[in-house]
Coordinates of C-alpha atoms and ligand atoms in Angstrom, one line a residue:
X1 CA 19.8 29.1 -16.5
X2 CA 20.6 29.5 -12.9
X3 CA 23.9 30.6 -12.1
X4 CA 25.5 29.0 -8.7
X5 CA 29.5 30.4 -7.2
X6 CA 32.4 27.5 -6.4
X7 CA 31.0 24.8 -3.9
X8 CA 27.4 25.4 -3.5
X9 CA 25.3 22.6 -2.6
X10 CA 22.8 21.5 -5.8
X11 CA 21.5 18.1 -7.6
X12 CA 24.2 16.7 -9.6
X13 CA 23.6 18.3 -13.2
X14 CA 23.8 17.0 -16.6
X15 CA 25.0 19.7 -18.3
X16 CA 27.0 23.1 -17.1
X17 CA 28.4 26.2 -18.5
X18 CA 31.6 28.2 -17.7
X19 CA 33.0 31.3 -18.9
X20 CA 36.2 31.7 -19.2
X21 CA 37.7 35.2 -19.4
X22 CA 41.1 36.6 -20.4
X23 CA 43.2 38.3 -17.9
X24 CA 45.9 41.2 -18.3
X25 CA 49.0 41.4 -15.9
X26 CA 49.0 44.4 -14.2
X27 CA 52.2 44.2 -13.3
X28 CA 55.0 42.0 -14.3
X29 CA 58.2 40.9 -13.0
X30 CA 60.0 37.9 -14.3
X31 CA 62.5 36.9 -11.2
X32 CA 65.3 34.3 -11.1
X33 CA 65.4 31.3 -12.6
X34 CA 65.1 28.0 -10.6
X35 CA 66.0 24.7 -10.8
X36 CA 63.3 23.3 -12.4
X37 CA 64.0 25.7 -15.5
X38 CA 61.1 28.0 -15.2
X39 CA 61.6 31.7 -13.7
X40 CA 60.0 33.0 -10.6
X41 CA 57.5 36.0 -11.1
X42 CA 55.7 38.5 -9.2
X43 CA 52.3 39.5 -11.0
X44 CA 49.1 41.6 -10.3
X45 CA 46.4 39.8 -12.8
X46 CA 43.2 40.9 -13.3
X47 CA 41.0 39.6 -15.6
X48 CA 38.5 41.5 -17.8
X49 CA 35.1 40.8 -19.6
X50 CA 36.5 38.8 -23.0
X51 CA 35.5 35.6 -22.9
X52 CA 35.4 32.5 -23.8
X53 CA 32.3 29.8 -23.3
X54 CA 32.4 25.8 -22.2
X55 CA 29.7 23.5 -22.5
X56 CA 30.0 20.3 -20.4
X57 CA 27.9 17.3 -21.0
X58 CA 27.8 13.9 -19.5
X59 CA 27.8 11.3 -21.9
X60 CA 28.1 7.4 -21.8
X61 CA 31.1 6.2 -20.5
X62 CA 32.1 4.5 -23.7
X63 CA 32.4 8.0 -25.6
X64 CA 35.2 9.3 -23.6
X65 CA 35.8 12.7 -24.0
X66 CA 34.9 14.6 -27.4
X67 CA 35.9 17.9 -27.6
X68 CA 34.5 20.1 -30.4
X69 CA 35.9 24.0 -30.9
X70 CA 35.0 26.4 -33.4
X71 CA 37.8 28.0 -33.7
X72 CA 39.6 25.8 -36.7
X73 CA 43.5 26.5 -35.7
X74 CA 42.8 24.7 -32.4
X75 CA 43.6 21.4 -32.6
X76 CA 40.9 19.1 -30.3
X77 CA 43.1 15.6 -29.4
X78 CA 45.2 15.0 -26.1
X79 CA 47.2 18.2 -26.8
X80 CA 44.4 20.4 -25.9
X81 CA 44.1 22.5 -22.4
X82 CA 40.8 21.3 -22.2
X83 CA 41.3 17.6 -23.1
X84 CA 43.9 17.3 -20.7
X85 CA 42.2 19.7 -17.6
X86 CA 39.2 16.6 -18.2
X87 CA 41.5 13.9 -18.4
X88 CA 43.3 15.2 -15.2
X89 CA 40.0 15.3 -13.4
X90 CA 38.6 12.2 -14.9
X91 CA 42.0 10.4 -13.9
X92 CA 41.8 11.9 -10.0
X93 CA 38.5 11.0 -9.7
X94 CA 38.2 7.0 -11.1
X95 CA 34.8 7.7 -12.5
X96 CA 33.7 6.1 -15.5
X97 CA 32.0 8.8 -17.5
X98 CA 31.6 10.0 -20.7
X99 CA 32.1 13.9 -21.8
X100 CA 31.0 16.3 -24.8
X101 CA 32.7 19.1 -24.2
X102 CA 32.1 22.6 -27.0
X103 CA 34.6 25.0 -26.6
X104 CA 33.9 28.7 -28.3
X105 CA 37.1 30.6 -28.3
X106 CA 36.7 34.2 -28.6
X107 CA 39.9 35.2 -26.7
X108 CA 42.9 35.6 -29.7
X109 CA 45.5 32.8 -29.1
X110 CA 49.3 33.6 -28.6
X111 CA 47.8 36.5 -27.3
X112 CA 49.5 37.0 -23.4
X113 CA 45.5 36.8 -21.9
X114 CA 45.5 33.2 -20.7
X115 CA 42.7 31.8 -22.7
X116 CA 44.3 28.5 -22.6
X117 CA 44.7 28.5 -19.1
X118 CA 41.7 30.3 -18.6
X119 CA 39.9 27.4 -20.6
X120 CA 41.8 25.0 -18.8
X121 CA 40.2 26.3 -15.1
X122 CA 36.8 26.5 -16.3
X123 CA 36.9 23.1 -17.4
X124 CA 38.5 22.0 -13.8
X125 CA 35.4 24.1 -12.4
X126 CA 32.6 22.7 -14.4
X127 CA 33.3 19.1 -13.7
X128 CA 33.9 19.9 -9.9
X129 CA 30.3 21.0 -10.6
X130 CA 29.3 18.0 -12.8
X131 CA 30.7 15.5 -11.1
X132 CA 29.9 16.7 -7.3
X133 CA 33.5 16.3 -7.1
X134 CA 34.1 18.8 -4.1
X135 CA 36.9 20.2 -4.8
X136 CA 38.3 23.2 -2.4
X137 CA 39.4 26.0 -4.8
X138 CA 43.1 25.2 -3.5
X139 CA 42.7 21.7 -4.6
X140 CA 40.8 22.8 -8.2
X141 CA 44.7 24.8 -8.3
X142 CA 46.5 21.9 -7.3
X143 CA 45.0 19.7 -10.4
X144 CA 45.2 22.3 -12.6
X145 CA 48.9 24.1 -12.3
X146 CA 50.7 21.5 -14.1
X147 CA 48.8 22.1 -16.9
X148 CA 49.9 25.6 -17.6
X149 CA 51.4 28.6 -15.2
X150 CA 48.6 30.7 -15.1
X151 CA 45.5 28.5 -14.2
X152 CA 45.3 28.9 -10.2
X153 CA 45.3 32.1 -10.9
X154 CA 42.2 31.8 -12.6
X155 CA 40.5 29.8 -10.0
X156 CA 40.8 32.7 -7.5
X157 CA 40.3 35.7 -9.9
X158 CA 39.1 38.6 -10.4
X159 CA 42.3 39.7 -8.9
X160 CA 45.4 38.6 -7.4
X161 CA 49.0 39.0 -6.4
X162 CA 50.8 35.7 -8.4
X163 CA 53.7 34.5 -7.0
X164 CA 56.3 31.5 -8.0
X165 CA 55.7 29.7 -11.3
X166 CA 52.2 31.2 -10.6
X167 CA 50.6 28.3 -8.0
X168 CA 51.4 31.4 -5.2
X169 CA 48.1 33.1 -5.6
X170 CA 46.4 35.9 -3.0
X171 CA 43.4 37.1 -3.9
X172 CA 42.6 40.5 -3.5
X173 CA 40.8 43.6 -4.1
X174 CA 41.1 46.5 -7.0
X175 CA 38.4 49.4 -5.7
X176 CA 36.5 50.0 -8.6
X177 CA 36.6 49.4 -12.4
X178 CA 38.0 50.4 -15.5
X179 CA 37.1 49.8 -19.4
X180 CA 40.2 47.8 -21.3
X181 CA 41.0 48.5 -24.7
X182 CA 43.0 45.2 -26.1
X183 CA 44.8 45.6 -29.0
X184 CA 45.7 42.1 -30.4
X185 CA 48.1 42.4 -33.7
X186 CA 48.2 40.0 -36.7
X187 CA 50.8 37.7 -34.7
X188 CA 51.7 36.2 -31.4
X189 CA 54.5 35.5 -29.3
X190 CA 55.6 32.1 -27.9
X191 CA 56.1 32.5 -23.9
X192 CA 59.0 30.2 -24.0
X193 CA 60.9 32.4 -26.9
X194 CA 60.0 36.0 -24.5
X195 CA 61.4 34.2 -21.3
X196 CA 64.5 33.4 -23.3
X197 CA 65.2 36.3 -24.8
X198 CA 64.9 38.1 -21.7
X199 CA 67.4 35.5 -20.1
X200 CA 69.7 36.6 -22.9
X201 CA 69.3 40.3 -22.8
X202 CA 69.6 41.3 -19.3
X203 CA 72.6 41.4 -17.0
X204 CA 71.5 40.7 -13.6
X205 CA 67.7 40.2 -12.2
X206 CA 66.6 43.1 -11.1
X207 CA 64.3 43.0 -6.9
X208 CA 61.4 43.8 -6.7
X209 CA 61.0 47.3 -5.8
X210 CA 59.5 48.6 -2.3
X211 CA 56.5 49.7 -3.9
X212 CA 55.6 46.6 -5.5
X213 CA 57.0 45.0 -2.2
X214 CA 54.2 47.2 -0.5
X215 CA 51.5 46.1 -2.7
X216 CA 52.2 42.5 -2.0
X217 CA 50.9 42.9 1.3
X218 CA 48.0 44.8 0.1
X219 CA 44.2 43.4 0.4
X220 CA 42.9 46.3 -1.2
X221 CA 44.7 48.3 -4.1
X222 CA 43.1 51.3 -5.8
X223 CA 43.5 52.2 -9.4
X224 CA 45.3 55.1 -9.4
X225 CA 48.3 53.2 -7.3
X226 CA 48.3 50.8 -9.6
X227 CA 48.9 53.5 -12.8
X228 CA 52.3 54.3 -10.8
X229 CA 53.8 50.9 -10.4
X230 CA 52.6 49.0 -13.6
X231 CA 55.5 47.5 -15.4
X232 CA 56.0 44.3 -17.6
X233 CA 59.6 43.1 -18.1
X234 CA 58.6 41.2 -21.5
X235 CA 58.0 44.4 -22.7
X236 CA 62.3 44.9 -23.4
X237 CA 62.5 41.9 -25.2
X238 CA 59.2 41.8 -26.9
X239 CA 59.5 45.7 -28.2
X240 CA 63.2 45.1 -29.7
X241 CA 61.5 42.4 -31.8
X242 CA 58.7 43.5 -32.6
X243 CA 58.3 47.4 -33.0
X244 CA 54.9 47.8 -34.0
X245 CA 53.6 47.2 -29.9
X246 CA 56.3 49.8 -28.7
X247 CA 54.0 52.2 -31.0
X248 CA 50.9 51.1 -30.3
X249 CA 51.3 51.4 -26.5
X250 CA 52.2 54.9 -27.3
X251 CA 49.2 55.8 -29.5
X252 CA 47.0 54.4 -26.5
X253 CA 48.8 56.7 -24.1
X254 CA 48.3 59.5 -26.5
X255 CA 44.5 58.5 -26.7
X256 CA 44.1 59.0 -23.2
X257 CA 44.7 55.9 -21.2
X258 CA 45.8 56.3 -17.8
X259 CA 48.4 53.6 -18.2
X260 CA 49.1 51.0 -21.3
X261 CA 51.5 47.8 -21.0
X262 CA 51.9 44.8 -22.8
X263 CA 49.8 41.7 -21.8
X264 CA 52.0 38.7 -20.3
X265 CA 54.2 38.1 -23.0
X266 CA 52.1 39.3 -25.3
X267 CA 51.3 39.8 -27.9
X268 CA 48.7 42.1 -26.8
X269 CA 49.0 45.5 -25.7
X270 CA 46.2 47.1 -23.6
X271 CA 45.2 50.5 -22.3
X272 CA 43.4 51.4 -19.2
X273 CA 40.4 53.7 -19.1
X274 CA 38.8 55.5 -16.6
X275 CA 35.5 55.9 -18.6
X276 CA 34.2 54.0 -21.6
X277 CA 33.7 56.5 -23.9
X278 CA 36.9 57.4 -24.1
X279 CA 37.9 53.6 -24.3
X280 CA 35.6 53.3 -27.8
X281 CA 36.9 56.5 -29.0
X282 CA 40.5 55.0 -29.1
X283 CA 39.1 52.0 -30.3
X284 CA 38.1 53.9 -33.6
X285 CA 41.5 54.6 -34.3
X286 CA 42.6 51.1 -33.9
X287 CA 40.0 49.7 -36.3
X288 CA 41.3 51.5 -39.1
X289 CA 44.0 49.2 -39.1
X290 CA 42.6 45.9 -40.4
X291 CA 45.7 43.5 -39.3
X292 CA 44.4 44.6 -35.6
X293 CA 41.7 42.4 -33.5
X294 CA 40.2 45.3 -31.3
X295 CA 38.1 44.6 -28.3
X296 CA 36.9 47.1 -25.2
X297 CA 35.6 44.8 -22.4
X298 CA 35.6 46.2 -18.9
X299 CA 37.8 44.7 -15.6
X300 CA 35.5 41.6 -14.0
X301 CA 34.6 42.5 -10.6
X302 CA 33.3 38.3 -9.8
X303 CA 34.8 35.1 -9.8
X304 CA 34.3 32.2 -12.3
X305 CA 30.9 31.2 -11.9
X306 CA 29.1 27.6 -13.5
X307 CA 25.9 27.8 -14.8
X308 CA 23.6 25.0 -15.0
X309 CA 22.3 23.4 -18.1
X310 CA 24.0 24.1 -21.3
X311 CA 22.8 27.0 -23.5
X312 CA 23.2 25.0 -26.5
Ligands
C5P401 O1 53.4 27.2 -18.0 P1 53.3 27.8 -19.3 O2 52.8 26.8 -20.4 O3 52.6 29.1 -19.3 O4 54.8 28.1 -19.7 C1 55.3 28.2 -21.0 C2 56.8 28.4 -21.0 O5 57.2 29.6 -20.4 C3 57.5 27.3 -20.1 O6 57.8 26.2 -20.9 C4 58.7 28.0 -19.6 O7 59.7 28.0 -20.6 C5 58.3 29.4 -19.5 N1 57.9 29.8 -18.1 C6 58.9 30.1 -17.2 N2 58.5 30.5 -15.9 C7 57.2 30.6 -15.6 C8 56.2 30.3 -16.5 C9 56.6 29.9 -17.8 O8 60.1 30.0 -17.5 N3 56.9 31.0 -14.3

């Protein structure tokens, strides 16, 4: 396969591939609330080498879109991220076309790591691709943020400052790399129930503080900053309900991570690690504990990149 970045000039495909990874929030601050009901945030998201894989095919028009997953949970109709990141495009673009679409999930779901989003952008991507669409990546955002908070993001990864409902994204630079030890427990957390609770727990919203402030207008961050200022705000909410991540964020400290947060709303909590030896070594203890899904992937340094041809 040969593998081409956002906007290249090549022969219009029949087939592409797109991986889609996960991402972990860095940093987390949910904000006010607006008038349109969702919150405001501030967010450094990164995201890291768990991924999942989309095959796009063109069909004849008279198929529509099929959409197969192998994950069985997922349901495939009009209520998936996928389905309706196609239909979106489809509908923008008047062209009568037909689409099989595979989906393999390997990022947990319910999990705080955007795979639905993620899955969502890739899909917005590919058919840019497939469909010599020509789509700016602002514009790919623009068709894709309805759909779910978290999918510009994805569009301008591997890093960014996200801003708003999460349509504010500025890309930018973290020197370096680290290994990511996700721990994923047996359950997940709803994103509307987290925001919620937090609504109902806290007094007053709290500004963003002057170092975060000062990162904001950063184009390149290092690691080591980043240890000092991480902080999720779901992590309040989330912890008082569900114990079990307060303790394993403190067994991944213990294990030598230089920082460990929950993910989004979670329900995964990661750990950060300068070297991966030391990420696998914690990983052993995790894997004792069956109810756990245990992964060590390292940060992504490139964008979301479409492959031509589909590998299946
Ligand atoms: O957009 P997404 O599907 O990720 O949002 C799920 C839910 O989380 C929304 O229905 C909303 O209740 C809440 N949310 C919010 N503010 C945001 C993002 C999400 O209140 N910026």
């Amino acid at each position: 396969m040969t593998k081409s970045q956002v906007g290249s000039p090549q022969e219009r495909p029949s087939a592409v591939t797109i991986r889609a990874p996960a991402k972990i929030n860095l940093i987390l601050r949910i904000l006010d609330r607006r008038s349109d009901g969702y919150h405001n945030l501030w967010s450094i998201m990164q995201t890291v080498g768990l991924e999942d894989e989309l095959f796009i095919r063109l069909a004849p028009p008279t198929g529509g879109i099929r959409l197969t997953c192998n994950a069985e949970t997922l349901a495939v109709d009009q209520s998936n991220l996928v389905y309706k990141a196609a239909s979106a495009v489809l509908d923008r673009m008047q062209q009568s076309v037909g689409l099989d679409i595979e989906l393999r999930k390997r990022i947990p779901m319910g999990a705080g790591l955007g795979g639905g989003s993620s899955d969502a952008a890739a899909t917005i991507l590919g058919l840019n691709h497939l469909l010599q669409v020509g789509w700016s990546r602002d514009q790919m955002a623009e068709v894709g943020q309805p759909l779910g908070s978290d999918v510009p993001f994805f569009l301008f990864s591997p890093s960014a400052v996200v801003a708003g409902r999460g349509e504010a994204v500025k890309p930018m630079t973290i020197e370096g790399r680290r290994w990511v030890l996700l721990i994923k427990p047996g359950f997940g957390v709803e994103t509307k129930w987290a925001y919620q609770e937090l609504a109902a727990m806290r007094e007053a919203v709290r500004p963003l503080s002057a170092g975060h402030a000062e990162l904001d207008q950063r184009k390149v961050i290092r690691w080591p900053q980043l240890a000092t200022l991480a902080e999720n705000d779901f992590e309040a909410p989330v912890f008082a309900r569900h114990g079990i991540l307060r303790e394993i964020k403190q067994t991944l400290r213990a294990q030598g991570a230089e920082f460990a947060l929950l993910s989004g709303s979670g329900a995964t909590v990661f750990g950060l690690f300068h070297e991966e030896a030391a990420a696998r070594r914690a990983q052993t203890q995790f894997e004792r504990d069956k109810q756990l899904q245990v992964f060590v992937v390292s940060t992504c340094s490139g964008p979301l990149a479409v492959s031509l041809g589909a590998t299946v």
